[in-house]
Coordinates of C-alpha atoms in Angstrom, one line a residue:
M3 CA 5.1 -86.4 -48.6
G4 CA 5.8 -83.6 -51.1
L5 CA 3.2 -81.7 -53.0
T6 CA 4.2 -83.2 -56.3
S7 CA 4.7 -86.7 -54.9
H8 CA 2.9 -89.5 -56.7
K9 CA 1.9 -90.9 -53.3
V10 CA 0.0 -87.7 -52.5
L11 CA -1.8 -87.9 -55.9
A12 CA -2.6 -91.6 -55.4
L13 CA -3.9 -90.9 -51.8
S14 CA -6.1 -88.1 -53.1
A15 CA -7.5 -90.2 -55.9
L16 CA -8.2 -93.0 -53.4
M17 CA -10.0 -90.6 -51.1
T18 CA -12.0 -89.3 -54.0
T19 CA -13.1 -92.8 -55.0
A20 CA -14.0 -93.6 -51.4
A21 CA -16.1 -90.4 -51.2
V22 CA -18.0 -91.2 -54.4
V23 CA -18.6 -94.8 -53.2
A24 CA -19.7 -93.6 -49.8
T25 CA -22.1 -91.1 -51.3
V26 CA -23.8 -93.7 -53.5
W27 CA -24.0 -96.1 -50.5
L28 CA -25.4 -93.5 -48.1
W29 CA -27.8 -91.7 -50.4
P30 CA -30.8 -94.0 -49.9
R31 CA -30.4 -93.6 -46.1
L32 CA -30.3 -89.8 -46.5
A33 CA -33.4 -89.6 -48.7
R34 CA -35.7 -89.0 -45.6
P35 CA -37.3 -85.6 -45.4
T36 CA -35.6 -84.6 -42.2
W37 CA -33.2 -81.8 -41.4
T38 CA -30.5 -84.3 -40.5
A39 CA -30.9 -86.1 -43.8
V40 CA -30.8 -82.9 -45.8
A41 CA -27.6 -81.9 -43.9
G42 CA -26.2 -85.3 -44.6
R43 CA -26.9 -85.0 -48.4
L44 CA -25.3 -81.6 -48.5
G45 CA -22.3 -82.9 -46.6
T46 CA -21.7 -85.8 -48.9
V47 CA -22.1 -83.6 -52.1
I48 CA -19.7 -81.0 -50.8
G49 CA -17.2 -83.5 -49.6
T50 CA -17.3 -85.4 -52.9
Q51 CA -16.9 -82.2 -54.9
L52 CA -14.0 -81.0 -52.7
A53 CA -12.2 -84.4 -53.1
V54 CA -12.6 -84.3 -56.9
M55 CA -11.4 -80.7 -57.1
C56 CA -8.4 -81.6 -54.9
T57 CA -7.4 -84.5 -57.2
L58 CA -7.9 -82.5 -60.3
G59 CA -5.8 -79.7 -58.8
L60 CA -3.0 -82.1 -58.0
L61 CA -3.1 -83.5 -61.5
A62 CA -2.9 -80.1 -63.0
N63 CA -0.1 -79.0 -60.7
N64 CA 2.0 -82.2 -61.4
Y65 CA 1.7 -81.5 -65.1
F66 CA 2.2 -77.7 -65.3
A67 CA 4.4 -77.6 -62.1
F68 CA 2.8 -74.4 -60.8
Y69 CA 4.0 -75.1 -57.2
S70 CA 6.9 -77.4 -56.3
S71 CA 6.2 -77.9 -52.6
W72 CA 3.8 -77.2 -49.8
Q73 CA 5.9 -74.2 -48.7
D74 CA 5.8 -72.9 -52.3
L75 CA 2.0 -73.2 -52.3
L76 CA 1.5 -71.5 -49.0
G77 CA 4.3 -69.0 -49.5
T78 CA 6.1 -70.1 -46.3
G79 CA 9.4 -71.4 -47.7
D80 CA 12.8 -69.7 -48.1
D81 CA 11.7 -68.1 -51.4
G82 CA 8.7 -66.3 -49.7
P83 CA 8.4 -62.6 -49.0
V84 CA 11.8 -60.8 -49.0
T85 CA 13.1 -57.8 -47.2
I86 CA 14.7 -55.2 -49.5
Q87 CA 18.1 -54.3 -48.2
N88 CA 20.6 -51.6 -49.3
R89 CA 23.4 -54.2 -49.3
L90 CA 23.9 -57.9 -48.6
D91 CA 25.5 -59.2 -45.6
G92 CA 29.0 -60.8 -45.7
R93 CA 27.6 -64.3 -46.2
D94 CA 25.8 -63.7 -49.5
H95 CA 28.1 -61.8 -51.8
G96 CA 28.5 -64.6 -54.4
V97 CA 26.7 -67.4 -56.1
R98 CA 26.3 -70.2 -53.4
R99 CA 26.5 -73.7 -54.8
I100 CA 23.9 -75.9 -53.0
S101 CA 24.2 -79.3 -54.7
A102 CA 25.2 -81.1 -57.8
E103 CA 22.3 -82.4 -59.8
N104 CA 21.9 -85.3 -62.3
I105 CA 21.5 -84.4 -65.9
R106 CA 18.3 -86.0 -67.0
S107 CA 19.3 -87.7 -70.2
S108 CA 20.4 -91.2 -71.4
N109 CA 24.0 -92.2 -70.9
T110 CA 24.9 -89.3 -68.6
L111 CA 24.7 -90.7 -65.1
G112 CA 28.2 -91.0 -63.6
R113 CA 30.0 -89.7 -66.7
A114 CA 32.7 -87.0 -66.5
P115 CA 31.7 -83.4 -66.8
A116 CA 34.0 -83.1 -69.8
E117 CA 31.6 -85.5 -71.6
V118 CA 28.1 -84.4 -70.4
G119 CA 28.7 -81.1 -68.5
R120 CA 27.6 -80.3 -65.0
L121 CA 24.3 -79.1 -63.4
E122 CA 24.5 -77.2 -60.1
K123 CA 21.7 -76.0 -57.9
V124 CA 22.6 -72.5 -56.7
R125 CA 21.4 -69.4 -54.9
I126 CA 22.0 -66.2 -56.8
P127 CA 22.2 -63.1 -54.6
G128 CA 21.7 -59.6 -55.8
A129 CA 24.4 -57.3 -54.6
G130 CA 22.6 -54.2 -55.8
T131 CA 18.9 -55.1 -55.1
G132 CA 19.2 -57.2 -52.0
L133 CA 17.0 -59.9 -53.8
S134 CA 18.0 -63.5 -53.9
T135 CA 16.6 -66.7 -55.3
E136 CA 17.5 -70.3 -56.0
G137 CA 18.1 -71.6 -59.5
Y138 CA 20.3 -73.9 -61.5
V139 CA 23.5 -73.4 -63.6
Y140 CA 24.3 -75.8 -66.4
L141 CA 27.9 -75.8 -67.5
P142 CA 28.4 -77.5 -71.0
P143 CA 31.1 -80.2 -71.5
Q144 CA 33.5 -77.8 -73.2
Y145 CA 33.7 -75.8 -69.9
F146 CA 35.7 -78.7 -68.5
Q147 CA 37.8 -79.6 -71.6
P148 CA 41.5 -78.6 -71.8
A149 CA 41.0 -76.8 -75.1
Y150 CA 38.6 -74.3 -73.4
E151 CA 40.3 -73.9 -70.1
N152 CA 41.3 -70.3 -70.7
R153 CA 38.0 -69.3 -72.4
R154 CA 34.9 -67.5 -71.2
F155 CA 31.6 -68.7 -72.4
P156 CA 28.4 -67.0 -73.5
A157 CA 25.4 -67.4 -71.1
A158 CA 21.7 -67.4 -71.4
I159 CA 19.2 -66.8 -68.6
A160 CA 16.2 -69.2 -68.9
I161 CA 13.1 -68.1 -67.1
T162 CA 10.0 -70.3 -66.4
G163 CA 6.4 -69.2 -66.1
F164 CA 4.8 -67.8 -63.0
P165 CA 4.4 -69.2 -60.4
G166 CA 6.6 -72.1 -61.5
D167 CA 9.8 -73.2 -59.9
A168 CA 13.2 -73.2 -61.7
R169 CA 13.2 -77.0 -61.5
N170 CA 10.4 -77.0 -64.2
L171 CA 13.1 -76.1 -66.7
I172 CA 14.8 -79.4 -65.9
T173 CA 11.9 -81.8 -65.2
K174 CA 9.5 -80.4 -67.7
L175 CA 11.6 -78.9 -70.5
N176 CA 15.0 -80.4 -69.7
Y177 CA 17.2 -77.5 -70.9
P178 CA 20.5 -79.2 -70.0
A179 CA 19.8 -82.4 -72.0
T180 CA 18.5 -80.4 -74.9
E181 CA 21.6 -78.3 -75.1
L182 CA 23.8 -81.4 -74.7
Q183 CA 22.1 -83.0 -77.7
L184 CA 22.4 -79.9 -79.8
L185 CA 26.1 -79.7 -79.0
R186 CA 26.6 -83.3 -80.0
E187 CA 24.8 -82.6 -83.3
G188 CA 26.8 -79.4 -83.9
R189 CA 23.6 -77.3 -83.9
T190 CA 24.6 -74.8 -81.2
K191 CA 27.7 -73.4 -79.4
P192 CA 28.6 -74.2 -75.8
T193 CA 26.6 -71.8 -73.6
V194 CA 26.2 -71.6 -69.8
L195 CA 22.5 -71.8 -68.9
V196 CA 21.2 -70.0 -65.8
L197 CA 17.8 -71.5 -65.0
M198 CA 15.5 -69.3 -62.9
R199 CA 12.0 -68.7 -61.8
P200 CA 10.3 -65.5 -63.0
S201 CA 10.2 -63.6 -59.7
P202 CA 12.9 -63.1 -57.1
A203 CA 10.3 -61.9 -54.7
M204 CA 7.9 -64.9 -54.4
P205 CA 5.0 -65.2 -53.9
R206 CA 4.6 -61.9 -55.6
D207 CA 4.6 -61.8 -59.4
T208 CA 6.9 -58.9 -60.3
E209 CA 6.6 -59.3 -64.1
C210 CA 10.3 -58.5 -64.1
E211 CA 9.6 -54.8 -63.2
D212 CA 11.4 -52.4 -60.9
V213 CA 8.4 -51.8 -58.7
P214 CA 8.4 -48.3 -57.1
G215 CA 9.0 -48.8 -53.4
G216 CA 9.1 -52.6 -54.0
P217 CA 11.2 -55.4 -55.5
Q218 CA 13.7 -54.2 -58.2
A219 CA 13.3 -57.3 -60.4
D220 CA 14.4 -55.7 -63.6
S221 CA 17.7 -54.6 -62.0
Y222 CA 18.1 -58.0 -60.4
F223 CA 17.9 -59.9 -63.7
T224 CA 19.9 -57.4 -65.8
R225 CA 22.6 -56.3 -63.4
D226 CA 22.8 -58.6 -60.3
V227 CA 22.5 -62.0 -62.0
P228 CA 25.0 -61.4 -64.8
A229 CA 27.5 -59.9 -62.3
A230 CA 27.1 -62.8 -59.8
V231 CA 27.4 -65.5 -62.5
R232 CA 30.5 -63.9 -64.1
A233 CA 32.2 -63.7 -60.7
A234 CA 31.5 -67.4 -60.0
Y235 CA 32.0 -68.9 -63.5
R236 CA 34.0 -68.3 -66.7
V237 CA 31.3 -66.4 -68.4
A238 CA 32.0 -63.6 -70.9
D239 CA 31.1 -60.0 -70.8
G240 CA 30.4 -57.5 -73.6
P241 CA 28.3 -57.6 -76.8
G242 CA 26.8 -60.9 -77.7
S243 CA 27.7 -62.6 -74.4
W244 CA 24.2 -62.8 -72.9
G245 CA 20.8 -64.0 -74.1
L246 CA 17.4 -64.7 -72.6
I247 CA 14.8 -67.4 -73.2
G248 CA 11.5 -68.1 -71.3
N249 CA 8.1 -69.5 -71.5
S250 CA 4.8 -67.8 -70.6
T251 CA 5.7 -65.1 -68.0
G252 CA 9.3 -66.0 -68.6
G253 CA 8.9 -65.3 -72.3
Y254 CA 7.4 -61.9 -71.6
C255 CA 10.3 -61.2 -69.3
A256 CA 12.9 -62.3 -71.9
L257 CA 11.5 -60.0 -74.5
K258 CA 11.1 -57.0 -72.2
L259 CA 14.5 -57.3 -70.6
A260 CA 16.3 -57.6 -73.9
M261 CA 14.3 -54.7 -75.4
R262 CA 15.1 -52.5 -72.4
H263 CA 18.7 -53.5 -72.1
P264 CA 20.2 -54.3 -75.5
D265 CA 23.6 -53.4 -74.0
V266 CA 23.4 -56.5 -71.8
F267 CA 21.4 -59.0 -73.9
S268 CA 21.8 -59.4 -77.7
A269 CA 19.0 -61.8 -78.2
A270 CA 15.9 -63.2 -76.6
V271 CA 13.4 -66.1 -77.1
S272 CA 9.8 -66.1 -76.0
L273 CA 7.8 -69.3 -76.0
S274 CA 4.1 -68.5 -75.7
G275 CA 5.0 -65.2 -73.9
Y276 CA 2.6 -62.3 -73.8
Y277 CA 3.4 -58.7 -74.6
R278 CA 2.1 -56.5 -71.8
A279 CA 2.5 -56.8 -68.0
A280 CA -0.2 -58.8 -66.2
E281 CA -2.0 -56.9 -63.4
D282 CA -3.9 -59.0 -60.9
A283 CA -3.9 -60.1 -57.3
T284 CA -0.5 -61.8 -57.7
T285 CA 1.2 -58.7 -59.1
G286 CA -0.2 -56.1 -56.8
D287 CA 0.3 -52.5 -57.9
L288 CA 3.3 -52.7 -60.2
F289 CA 3.2 -49.1 -61.5
H290 CA 1.7 -47.0 -58.6
G291 CA -0.6 -45.3 -61.0
D292 CA 2.2 -44.2 -63.3
E293 CA 0.7 -44.5 -66.8
H294 CA 4.1 -44.0 -68.4
R295 CA 5.5 -47.1 -66.6
R296 CA 2.4 -49.1 -67.6
E297 CA 2.9 -48.1 -71.3
D298 CA 6.6 -48.9 -71.1
A299 CA 5.7 -52.4 -70.0
D300 CA 3.6 -52.9 -73.1
L301 CA 6.0 -54.3 -75.6
T302 CA 3.9 -53.6 -78.7
W303 CA 3.3 -50.0 -77.5
R304 CA 7.1 -49.6 -77.1
L305 CA 7.8 -50.6 -80.7
G306 CA 5.2 -48.1 -81.8
H307 CA 6.4 -45.2 -79.7
R308 CA 10.1 -45.7 -78.8
P309 CA 13.3 -46.1 -80.8
H310 CA 13.7 -49.8 -81.7
P311 CA 16.5 -51.5 -79.8
P312 CA 19.1 -53.4 -81.9
V313 CA 18.3 -56.9 -80.6
A314 CA 17.3 -60.2 -82.2
L315 CA 14.0 -61.7 -80.9
L316 CA 12.4 -65.1 -81.6
V317 CA 8.7 -65.5 -80.7
G318 CA 7.3 -69.0 -80.7
G319 CA 3.8 -70.4 -80.2
S320 CA 0.8 -71.9 -81.9
R321 CA -1.8 -70.6 -84.3
E322 CA -4.6 -72.4 -82.4
G323 CA -5.0 -73.5 -78.8
D324 CA -3.2 -70.6 -77.0
G325 CA -5.8 -67.9 -76.5
D326 CA -5.0 -64.7 -78.4
Y327 CA -1.3 -65.5 -78.7
Y328 CA -1.3 -65.6 -82.5
A329 CA -3.2 -62.3 -83.0
A330 CA -1.1 -60.5 -80.4
T331 CA 2.1 -61.8 -82.0
R332 CA 1.1 -60.6 -85.4
R333 CA 0.5 -57.1 -83.9
F334 CA 3.9 -57.2 -82.2
T335 CA 5.8 -58.4 -85.3
A336 CA 4.1 -55.8 -87.5
A337 CA 5.0 -53.0 -85.0
A338 CA 8.7 -53.9 -85.4
G339 CA 8.7 -53.2 -89.2
D340 CA 12.1 -53.2 -90.9
G341 CA 13.9 -51.5 -88.0
P342 CA 16.9 -52.7 -86.0
T343 CA 14.7 -55.0 -83.9
K344 CA 14.8 -58.2 -85.9
I345 CA 12.0 -60.6 -85.1
S346 CA 11.9 -64.3 -86.1
S347 CA 9.1 -66.7 -85.3
I348 CA 8.1 -70.3 -84.8
T349 CA 4.4 -71.0 -85.4
L350 CA 2.9 -74.4 -84.7
D351 CA -0.5 -75.1 -86.3
T352 CA -1.9 -76.3 -83.0
G353 CA -0.7 -76.5 -79.5
G354 CA -1.5 -74.9 -76.2
H355 CA -0.1 -73.0 -73.3
N356 CA 1.7 -76.0 -71.9
F357 CA 5.1 -77.7 -71.5
H358 CA 4.4 -80.2 -74.4
T359 CA 4.1 -77.3 -76.8
W360 CA 7.2 -75.5 -75.5
S361 CA 9.2 -78.8 -75.6
R362 CA 8.5 -79.1 -79.3
M363 CA 10.0 -75.6 -79.9
L364 CA 12.9 -75.7 -77.5
P365 CA 15.6 -77.4 -79.6
A366 CA 15.1 -75.0 -82.5
S367 CA 14.9 -72.1 -80.1
L368 CA 18.1 -72.9 -78.3
G369 CA 19.8 -73.4 -81.6
W370 CA 18.6 -70.0 -82.8
L371 CA 19.8 -68.4 -79.6
G372 CA 23.2 -69.9 -79.9
E373 CA 23.6 -68.4 -83.4
H374 CA 23.1 -64.9 -81.9
L375 CA 25.7 -65.3 -79.1
T376 CA 29.5 -65.2 -79.4
D377 CA 31.8 -68.2 -79.4
P378 CA 33.7 -68.9 -76.2
R379 CA 36.6 -66.5 -76.2
P380 CA 39.8 -65.8 -74.3

């Protein structure tokens, strides 16, 4: 049974209930002042607490989708530690299509791609970095329509939070169905979505950095991924062709990559993203003591000390319920001033650092991103 299976959660809840009932039933028998009774009381308390924590942990994981499988949790799956190579072998030079996926929306099952688009699970290799990770590509209906058969489409990389899986962007936020609905309402332009997790070197959190002597995540997202996707799909190149959008860690990555590489990305959206790189046990030493690298990864500092890049940014979050997001966002926005970095915002009165909040902002955010990308072109 998978980590996110409802059967696993039900079994854990059943075991927790049994542990509580057993503790209540056994407690009178363990009330004697003997060492064995004391050990029994400690055992029942510890066992009950562990069972409760396990159930709560499964509930939280099923909601926030931190880990998608036991291998993901233990770091033993295919997306575990990677070996940095100078070049890829002959089997991994292009995007590898793994499977076709269902678009999770009403009236889409079994319908032609020209009506609802197509969602593919893929593995995206990095020809320059040697990194590789699985994700999803959503091709909008227009991609399959005769009127667009000779046109190349704009694309947007969507990045989830750490340590989430790219599937969160389908099961929790449902990017494909959201874009499909916006297209039907005429609120966006057809865009190829590339749905990814925030680190191509799991279980390490790279914060989308080129780590000295380590994973070159910045280069992977900004050079390898666009090149691989353009080679596999009819995706455009040049100004206005690529955008970024992400939540939490993915939001930070979206802003940072767009600010560092305005020649690649014309616009970026951050949903509850932060503004400086995290540094903890999951990231390891990202900067190798280089203070200049650390400052460069602080986006508010960049706006105060570096030339402002000509990009459009959208920051979204809530005034209450998401830590210091609102105050940090005000500082970031103020640092941009009236320069070439144009910042728009979505501010909910209340919300939180969760998928429900991000789902509320996603339609407007995808619509905004579409406005800053080019139309499909020959």
